[in-house]
Short mmCIF file of C-alpha atoms and ligand atoms in Angstrom, two decimals:
data_model
loop_
_atom_site.label_atom_id
_atom_site.label_comp_id
_atom_site.label_asym_id
_atom_site.label_seq_id
_atom_site.Cartn_x
_atom_site.Cartn_y
_atom_site.Cartn_z
CA MET A 1144 0.00 0.00 0.00
CA VAL A 1145 2.70 2.39 1.00
CA GLN A 1146 4.62 1.64 -2.18
CA ASP A 1147 1.57 2.21 -4.37
CA PHE A 1148 0.99 5.53 -2.67
CA LYS A 1149 4.56 6.69 -3.31
CA ARG A 1150 4.48 5.64 -6.92
CA GLY A 1151 1.21 7.46 -7.32
CA VAL A 1152 2.69 10.58 -5.90
CA ASP A 1153 5.88 10.27 -7.94
CA GLY A 1154 4.06 9.54 -11.17
CA ALA A 1155 1.49 12.30 -10.89
CA LYS A 1156 3.07 15.16 -9.07
CA HIS A 1157 0.24 17.55 -9.55
CA THR A 1158 -2.67 15.44 -8.71
CA GLY A 1159 -2.37 15.26 -4.93
CA GLY A 1160 -5.63 14.42 -3.10
CA VAL A 1161 -6.89 11.60 -5.35
CA ASN A 1162 -9.52 9.36 -3.71
CA MET A 1163 -7.36 6.96 -1.74
CA SER A 1164 -10.16 4.36 -1.49
CA LEU A 1165 -10.68 4.07 -5.19
CA GLY A 1166 -10.58 0.32 -6.10
CA LYS A 1167 -10.36 -0.71 -2.45
CA ALA A 1168 -12.88 -3.41 -1.33
CA PHE A 1169 -15.72 -2.39 0.96
CA CYS A 1170 -18.73 -4.06 2.56
CA VAL A 1171 -21.57 -4.30 0.05
CA VAL A 1172 -24.07 -3.52 2.77
CA CYS A 1173 -22.59 -0.80 4.94
CA ALA A 1174 -19.57 0.24 2.83
CA SER A 1175 -17.23 -0.37 5.72
CA GLU A 1176 -13.65 -0.93 4.60
CA ASP A 1177 -12.84 -3.17 7.55
CA GLU A 1178 -11.78 -6.75 7.05
CA LEU A 1179 -14.20 -8.46 4.64
CA THR A 1180 -15.40 -12.02 4.29
CA LYS A 1181 -15.63 -13.97 1.01
CA ASP A 1182 -19.16 -12.65 0.53
CA ARG A 1183 -17.78 -9.05 0.57
CA LEU A 1184 -19.43 -8.35 3.88
CA CYS A 1185 -17.77 -6.87 6.92
CA VAL A 1186 -17.73 -9.12 9.97
CA PRO A 1187 -20.68 -7.43 11.78
CA CYS A 1188 -22.83 -7.54 8.61
CA PHE A 1189 -21.81 -11.16 7.93
CA LYS A 1190 -22.72 -12.14 11.47
CA GLU A 1191 -26.06 -10.38 11.22
CA ARG A 1192 -26.96 -12.32 8.08
CA THR A 1193 -25.58 -15.72 9.05
CA THR A 1194 -26.88 -18.24 11.54
CA LEU A 1195 -24.55 -20.93 12.89
CA SER A 1196 -27.22 -23.18 14.36
CA LYS A 1197 -30.90 -23.61 15.07
CA LEU A 1198 -32.56 -25.66 17.79
CA PRO A 1199 -36.32 -25.88 18.46
CA ASP A 1200 -37.57 -24.44 21.77
CA THR A 1201 -39.11 -27.76 22.67
CA ILE A 1202 -37.82 -31.17 21.67
CA GLN A 1203 -40.10 -34.15 21.81
CA GLY A 1204 -38.76 -37.51 22.99
CA PHE A 1205 -40.51 -40.84 23.53
CA ARG A 1206 -40.07 -43.49 26.18
CA CYS A 1207 -41.82 -46.83 26.44
CA PRO A 1208 -43.47 -47.00 29.89
CA LYS A 1209 -43.18 -50.80 29.96
CA CYS A 1210 -39.56 -51.47 29.11
CA MET A 1211 -38.16 -47.90 29.51
CA MET A 1212 -36.58 -47.96 26.06
CA TYR A 1213 -36.23 -44.61 24.29
CA MET A 1214 -36.97 -43.76 20.69
CA HIS A 1215 -34.05 -42.11 18.96
CA ASP A 1216 -33.47 -41.58 15.23
CA GLY A 1217 -36.50 -43.74 14.51
CA ARG A 1218 -35.20 -46.66 16.57
CA TRP A 1219 -35.95 -47.98 20.04
CA GLY A 1220 -33.11 -48.70 22.40
CA HIS A 1221 -31.80 -48.44 25.93
CA HIS A 1222 -30.06 -45.16 26.73
CA GLU A 1223 -28.88 -43.36 29.82
CA SER A 1224 -30.98 -40.25 30.38
CA ASP A 1225 -28.07 -37.80 29.72
CA GLU A 1226 -26.97 -39.69 26.67
CA TYR A 1227 -30.54 -39.59 25.40
CA HIS A 1228 -30.81 -35.80 25.75
CA GLN A 1229 -27.52 -35.42 23.93
CA GLY A 1230 -28.80 -37.70 21.16
CA LEU A 1231 -32.00 -35.67 20.80
CA VAL A 1232 -30.02 -32.42 20.54
CA GLU A 1233 -27.75 -33.91 17.89
CA GLU A 1234 -30.81 -35.13 16.02
CA LYS A 1235 -32.64 -31.78 16.09
CA LEU A 1236 -29.78 -29.29 15.89
CA GLU A 1237 -29.43 -27.69 12.45
CA VAL A 1238 -25.96 -26.39 11.74
CA GLU A 1239 -24.90 -24.09 8.85
CA ASN A 1240 -23.15 -26.46 6.49
CA ARG A 1241 -20.09 -24.26 5.94
CA ALA A 1242 -19.31 -24.40 9.66
CA ASP A 1243 -16.26 -26.18 10.96
CA ALA A 1244 -14.38 -26.58 14.23
CA LEU A 1245 -17.80 -27.21 15.75
CA GLY A 1246 -18.18 -27.50 19.51
CA ILE A 1247 -21.37 -28.46 21.34
CA ALA A 1248 -21.79 -28.29 25.10
CA ILE A 1249 -25.02 -29.24 26.83
CA MET A 1250 -26.14 -28.40 30.33
CA THR A 1251 -29.22 -30.17 31.62
CA GLU A 1252 -31.52 -29.23 34.45
CA GLU A 1253 -34.39 -31.54 35.30
CA ILE A 1254 -37.70 -29.72 35.73
CA ASP A 1255 -39.74 -32.81 36.52
CA GLU A 1256 -39.81 -36.46 35.55
CA ARG A 1257 -40.78 -35.66 31.96
CA ASN A 1258 -39.30 -32.23 31.28
CA THR A 1259 -35.69 -31.17 31.23
CA ARG A 1260 -34.32 -27.72 30.53
CA LEU A 1261 -31.31 -27.74 28.24
CA SER A 1262 -28.78 -25.02 27.71
CA VAL A 1263 -26.87 -25.78 24.55
CA GLN A 1264 -23.76 -23.86 23.58
CA VAL A 1265 -22.69 -24.19 19.96
CA THR A 1266 -19.42 -22.73 18.72
CA GLY A 1267 -17.85 -22.89 15.29
CA LEU A 1268 -16.11 -21.06 12.46
CA ILE A 1269 -17.75 -19.95 9.24
CA ASP A 1270 -15.37 -18.52 6.63
CA GLY A 1271 -12.91 -18.01 9.43
CA VAL A 1272 -15.33 -15.95 11.56
CA GLN A 1273 -15.98 -17.22 15.08
CA PHE A 1274 -19.62 -17.83 15.99
CA GLU A 1275 -21.27 -18.78 19.26
CA ASP A 1276 -24.93 -19.59 19.95
CA ILE A 1277 -26.61 -20.35 23.23
CA HIS A 1278 -29.92 -22.17 22.83
CA SER A 1279 -32.30 -22.82 25.59
CA SER A 1280 -34.72 -25.66 24.94
CA ILE A 1281 -36.94 -28.01 26.85
CA THR A 1282 -37.07 -31.72 26.14
CA ARG A 1283 -40.38 -33.33 26.84
CA ILE A 1284 -40.49 -37.11 27.18
CA SER A 1285 -43.86 -38.64 26.37
CA ASN A 1286 -45.03 -42.20 26.81
CA SER A 1287 -45.26 -44.38 23.75
CA VAL A 1288 -45.50 -48.14 23.90
CA CYS A 1289 -42.74 -49.59 21.72
CA PRO A 1290 -43.52 -52.20 19.04
CA THR A 1291 -41.92 -54.97 21.10
CA CYS A 1292 -44.16 -54.29 24.10
CA THR A 1293 -47.18 -53.87 21.84
CA ARG A 1294 -46.55 -57.32 20.40
CA LYS A 1295 -45.84 -58.82 23.81
CA ALA A 1296 -49.10 -57.36 25.12
CA GLY A 1297 -50.93 -58.88 22.16
CA ASN A 1298 -49.30 -62.25 22.91
CA TYR A 1299 -47.61 -62.09 19.52
CA PHE A 1300 -45.41 -65.06 18.78
CA GLU A 1301 -43.73 -66.78 15.85
CA ALA A 1302 -42.15 -69.83 17.37
CA THR A 1303 -42.23 -72.27 20.26
CA VAL A 1304 -39.25 -74.16 21.60
CA GLN A 1305 -40.27 -77.30 23.46
CA LEU A 1306 -37.67 -78.48 25.94
CA ARG A 1307 -37.87 -82.22 26.45
CA SER A 1308 -35.70 -85.10 27.50
CA SER A 1309 -35.39 -88.24 25.50
CA GLY A 1310 -36.72 -91.27 27.31
CA ARG A 1311 -37.53 -89.68 30.66
CA LYS A 1312 -38.77 -86.56 32.44
CA LEU A 1313 -36.52 -83.51 32.62
CA THR A 1314 -35.22 -83.01 36.13
CA GLU A 1315 -35.55 -79.65 37.84
CA ASP A 1316 -31.78 -79.12 37.59
CA GLU A 1317 -31.75 -79.89 33.89
CA LEU A 1318 -34.64 -77.53 33.32
CA THR A 1319 -32.86 -74.74 35.17
CA SER A 1320 -29.67 -75.17 33.19
CA LEU A 1321 -31.47 -75.45 29.84
CA ARG A 1322 -33.61 -72.37 30.49
CA GLY A 1323 -30.62 -70.53 31.95
CA THR A 1324 -28.81 -70.66 28.62
CA PHE A 1325 -31.53 -68.50 27.02
CA ASP A 1326 -30.48 -65.37 28.89
CA THR A 1327 -26.78 -65.84 28.24
CA TYR A 1328 -27.48 -66.63 24.58
CA LEU A 1329 -29.62 -63.48 24.20
CA GLU A 1330 -26.85 -61.34 25.68
CA SER A 1331 -24.32 -62.80 23.25
CA ILE A 1332 -26.18 -61.86 20.05
CA ASP A 1333 -27.10 -58.57 18.36
CA PRO A 1334 -30.30 -57.15 19.86
CA ASP A 1335 -33.51 -57.25 17.85
CA PRO A 1336 -36.93 -55.91 18.93
CA MET A 1337 -38.51 -59.26 18.13
CA PHE A 1338 -36.18 -61.22 20.38
CA PHE A 1339 -38.43 -61.68 23.37
CA ILE A 1340 -40.24 -64.39 25.30
CA SER A 1341 -43.97 -64.09 24.83
CA LYS A 1342 -44.89 -66.84 27.25
CA GLU A 1343 -43.19 -69.74 29.02
CA GLY A 1344 -44.07 -72.48 31.43
CA LYS A 1345 -44.12 -76.12 32.40
CA VAL A 1346 -46.16 -78.50 30.33
CA ALA A 1347 -46.67 -82.25 30.55
CA GLY A 1348 -43.30 -83.79 29.71
CA GLY A 1349 -41.22 -80.64 29.81
CA PHE A 1350 -41.14 -76.88 29.39
CA ASP A 1351 -42.32 -74.62 26.55
CA VAL A 1352 -40.83 -71.26 25.61
CA VAL A 1353 -42.91 -69.16 23.22
CA LEU A 1354 -40.83 -66.61 21.30
CA GLY A 1355 -41.34 -63.51 19.18
CA SER A 1356 -38.96 -64.62 16.45
CA LYS A 1357 -38.26 -67.78 14.47
CA ALA A 1358 -34.62 -66.77 14.05
CA LEU A 1359 -34.27 -66.56 17.83
CA ALA A 1360 -35.88 -70.00 18.27
CA ARG A 1361 -33.46 -71.55 15.75
CA GLY A 1362 -30.42 -69.76 17.16
CA TRP A 1363 -31.12 -70.81 20.72
CA THR A 1364 -31.79 -74.42 19.68
CA LYS A 1365 -28.39 -74.56 17.95
CA HIS A 1366 -26.86 -73.25 21.15
CA LEU A 1367 -28.62 -76.00 23.18
CA LEU A 1368 -27.41 -78.70 20.77
CA ARG A 1369 -23.80 -77.53 21.06
CA ARG A 1370 -23.96 -77.33 24.81
CA PHE A 1371 -26.02 -80.38 25.79
CA GLY A 1372 -26.14 -82.57 22.68
CA GLY A 1373 -29.47 -84.09 21.73
CA THR A 1374 -31.78 -83.77 18.78
CA SER A 1375 -34.20 -81.19 17.45
CA LYS A 1376 -37.14 -81.41 15.09
CA GLU A 1377 -38.84 -78.48 13.33
CA THR A 1378 -42.51 -78.33 12.45
CA ASN A 1379 -44.12 -75.45 10.56
CA SER A 1380 -47.82 -74.87 10.64
CA VAL A 1381 -49.76 -72.45 8.46
CA VAL A 1382 -51.88 -70.12 10.57
CA GLY A 1383 -53.17 -67.77 7.87
CA ARG A 1384 -52.16 -65.64 4.91
CA LYS A 1385 -50.71 -62.17 4.71
CA ASP A 1386 -49.79 -60.20 1.56
CA GLY A 1387 -50.31 -63.31 -0.55
CA GLU A 1388 -47.95 -65.44 1.51
CA ASP A 1389 -48.57 -68.18 4.03
CA LEU A 1390 -48.19 -67.07 7.60
CA THR A 1391 -46.47 -69.87 9.48
CA ARG A 1392 -45.55 -70.67 13.03
CA LEU A 1393 -42.56 -72.73 13.92
CA THR A 1394 -42.38 -75.37 16.61
CA ILE A 1395 -39.00 -76.82 17.55
CA SER A 1396 -38.94 -79.86 19.73
CA TYR A 1397 -35.57 -80.08 21.43
CA ARG A 1398 -34.69 -83.33 23.15
CA LYS A 1399 -31.90 -83.29 25.60
CA PRO A 1400 -30.18 -86.66 25.85
CA ALA A 1401 -30.55 -88.52 29.13
CA PHE A 1402 -26.79 -88.02 29.47
CA ASN A 1403 -24.41 -85.21 30.26
CA LEU A 1404 -20.81 -84.72 29.27
CA ARG A 1405 -18.53 -86.84 31.51
CA ASP A 1406 -21.32 -89.18 32.56
CA VAL A 1407 -20.00 -92.75 32.76
CA ILE A 1408 -21.83 -95.32 30.65
CA ARG A 1409 -21.34 -99.06 30.27
CA ARG A 1410 -20.98 -100.52 26.82
CA GLN A 1411 -19.85 -104.01 25.80
CA GLY A 1412 -18.72 -104.77 29.32
CA ARG A 1413 -16.49 -101.67 29.61
CA TYR A 1414 -16.91 -98.18 31.05
CA TRP A 1415 -16.79 -95.02 28.95
CA LEU A 1416 -17.06 -91.27 29.52
CA ILE A 1417 -19.28 -89.13 27.33
CA PHE A 1418 -16.54 -87.02 25.79
CA ALA A 1419 -18.22 -84.68 23.28
CA TRP A 1420 -21.44 -84.16 21.36
CA GLN A 1421 -21.72 -84.39 17.61
CA LYS A 1422 -24.64 -83.98 15.25
CA ASP A 1423 -25.76 -87.60 15.22
CA GLY A 1424 -24.66 -88.72 18.67
CA ALA A 1425 -21.73 -88.67 21.05
CA VAL A 1426 -18.03 -89.32 21.11
CA ILE A 1427 -17.23 -91.62 24.04
CA SER A 1428 -13.85 -92.13 25.58
CA SER A 1429 -12.77 -95.30 27.32
CA ILE A 1430 -11.94 -95.14 31.03
CA ASP A 1431 -9.27 -97.87 31.07
CA ARG A 1432 -7.18 -96.98 28.02
CA GLN A 1433 -6.70 -94.41 25.28
CA GLU A 1434 -9.61 -95.19 23.00
CA ARG A 1435 -12.45 -93.19 21.51
CA THR A 1436 -15.44 -94.12 19.42
CA GLY A 1437 -18.70 -92.64 18.19
CA LEU A 1438 -22.19 -93.65 19.30
CA THR A 1439 -25.41 -92.71 17.55
CA TRP A 1440 -28.40 -91.44 19.55
CA ARG A 1441 -30.01 -94.82 18.97
CA ASP A 1442 -26.92 -96.63 20.38
CA LEU A 1443 -26.86 -94.24 23.33
CA GLU A 1444 -30.46 -94.95 24.23
CA LYS A 1445 -29.54 -98.61 24.61
CA THR A 1446 -26.91 -97.83 27.22
CA SER A 1447 -27.40 -96.83 30.81
CA VAL A 1448 -25.66 -94.26 32.96
CA GLU A 1449 -23.51 -95.92 35.62
CA SER A 1450 -22.31 -92.72 37.25
CA GLU A 1451 -23.53 -89.20 36.57
CA ALA A 1452 -21.01 -86.40 36.11
CA LYS A 1453 -22.64 -84.38 38.91
CA ASP A 1454 -21.84 -87.16 41.40
CA HIS A 1455 -18.13 -87.29 40.56
CA LEU A 1456 -15.74 -86.00 43.21
CA GLU A 1457 -12.40 -84.33 43.18
CA VAL A 1458 -10.21 -85.68 45.99
CA GLU A 1459 -6.73 -84.94 47.17
CA ILE A 1460 -4.06 -87.59 46.72
CA LEU A 1461 -2.65 -88.47 50.16
CA LYS A 1462 0.01 -90.85 48.92
CA ARG A 1463 0.84 -92.36 45.57
CA ASP A 1464 3.05 -95.00 44.00
CA SER A 1465 3.46 -95.83 40.31
CA SER A 1466 0.05 -97.44 39.89
CA ALA A 1467 -2.22 -96.46 42.78
CA ALA A 1468 -3.07 -93.60 45.12
CA ASP A 1469 -4.60 -93.21 48.59
CA PHE A 1470 -7.40 -90.74 49.24
CA MET A 1471 -9.91 -90.03 51.96
CA ASP A 1472 -13.41 -91.31 51.15
CA PRO A 1473 -15.61 -88.30 52.01
CA ASN A 1474 -18.55 -90.60 52.77
CA ASP A 1475 -16.98 -92.30 55.79
CA TRP A 1476 -13.59 -90.54 56.18
CA LYS A 1477 -11.72 -93.77 55.62
CA VAL A 1478 -8.54 -93.92 53.58
CA ARG A 1479 -8.99 -95.96 50.42
CA THR A 1480 -6.79 -96.89 47.52
CA VAL A 1481 -7.65 -96.46 43.88
CA SER A 1482 -5.77 -97.34 40.68
CA LEU A 1483 -4.36 -94.30 38.92
CA PRO A 1484 -5.99 -93.42 35.57
CA TYR A 1485 -4.06 -94.48 32.44
CA ASP A 1486 -3.17 -90.88 31.59
CA ASP A 1487 -1.74 -90.00 35.03
CA ASP A 1488 1.63 -88.30 34.63
CA GLY A 1489 2.68 -88.43 38.27
CA SER A 1490 2.27 -84.70 38.84
CA GLN A 1491 -1.37 -84.36 39.79
CA ALA A 1492 -2.29 -83.47 43.38
CA THR A 1493 -5.94 -84.44 42.94
CA LEU A 1494 -8.01 -87.15 41.31
CA HIS A 1495 -11.50 -87.15 39.83
CA ILE A 1496 -13.27 -90.21 41.12
CA ALA A 1497 -16.59 -91.87 40.37
CA LEU A 1498 -18.47 -94.56 42.23
CA ILE A 1499 -19.03 -97.28 39.61
CA ALA A 1500 -20.67 -100.55 40.66
CA ASP A 1501 -19.92 -99.72 44.33
CA GLU A 1502 -16.21 -99.17 43.66
CA TRP A 1503 -14.33 -95.89 43.46
CA VAL A 1504 -12.67 -95.46 40.07
CA ALA A 1505 -10.25 -92.67 39.15
CA LEU A 1506 -11.28 -91.07 35.86
CA PRO A 1507 -8.91 -90.06 33.07
CA GLY A 1508 -9.20 -86.87 31.11
CA MET A 1509 -9.27 -84.23 33.78
CA ASN A 1510 -6.00 -85.30 35.27
CA GLY A 1511 -3.67 -83.80 32.74
CA GLY A 1512 -5.53 -85.27 29.81
CA GLU A 1513 -7.87 -83.45 27.49
CA VAL A 1514 -10.53 -81.40 29.13
CA ASN A 1515 -13.60 -81.22 26.98
CA GLU A 1516 -16.09 -78.38 27.09
ZN1 LIG B 2671 -20.97 -4.22 6.68
ZN1 LIG B 2672 -41.30 -51.38 25.43
#
């Protein structure tokens, strides 16, 4: 600028007093020659004509009174109250799209159970000009029954899983452990609004669980098969038509085998442990030597359990030699001797023992051998 001025003076000696602002940029609104933005507005005029953000005075939220889920972005889910307010603000806040370096701070003050006063500070830069807004809004949370609860209330269901035992009645313990896997299974998978129990209860011969989703029924059954072995059978029944397609309900009959992993069975005069489940039966592992074989469900049904896994004991070895060990019989506190299992490596401090045909037998597998789960 200084140079231009000098040259001007040098080049036109007699024309002193020319308009110095000629050609210089100025605000198109107020003609101010202060620093201008891209739009050729001075900062005050730019600020007057530009809005960083907008937020409604009241923001409507919805909460299901039955399950306390909140509706956010068109979806139902569980949220902490603060997190929910933040989500609503982010959903409703309109921000000028040229803005960057955006900062949002929210202060909440509960008015009553349904209404919360929010003070929302929004800061950002537009074309390099710093903006700050303070919005004060009220969120109002109204009741709205979510689709899951609506369906539950209407006893909606798609599938029934029947828990049964093959050949005998399910015991109370078995029932508890079978049913218990439902909750852990549900926690392990992605949530879905249709994943709920519509009804459940004891029936003759077992326990029925009525579910909101066929996919859930199938998924849980697979989980049961992996965990407890057994068989499952699917039946579909047509209950009506909707949009030109058959509306069906699924029934899955799950049969838990009358055996558990590590139960001892007798087969061809020898004793075996149930080692693992497979699709068509079990893998059994011999107690007296390293040997494994497969049994079909049909084969299994012909065998009997000699010692159930839940009755096995873990005892401390009091004294051992190369082939036998002493332990204290917890039934009468007498010291007894038992042959060491074939896979004993001499380092174990305890033994797993089972009472088979009135004799204590030390079991292989858990004493340094393979542990199956
Ligand atoms: Zn201006
Ligand atoms: Zn609900």
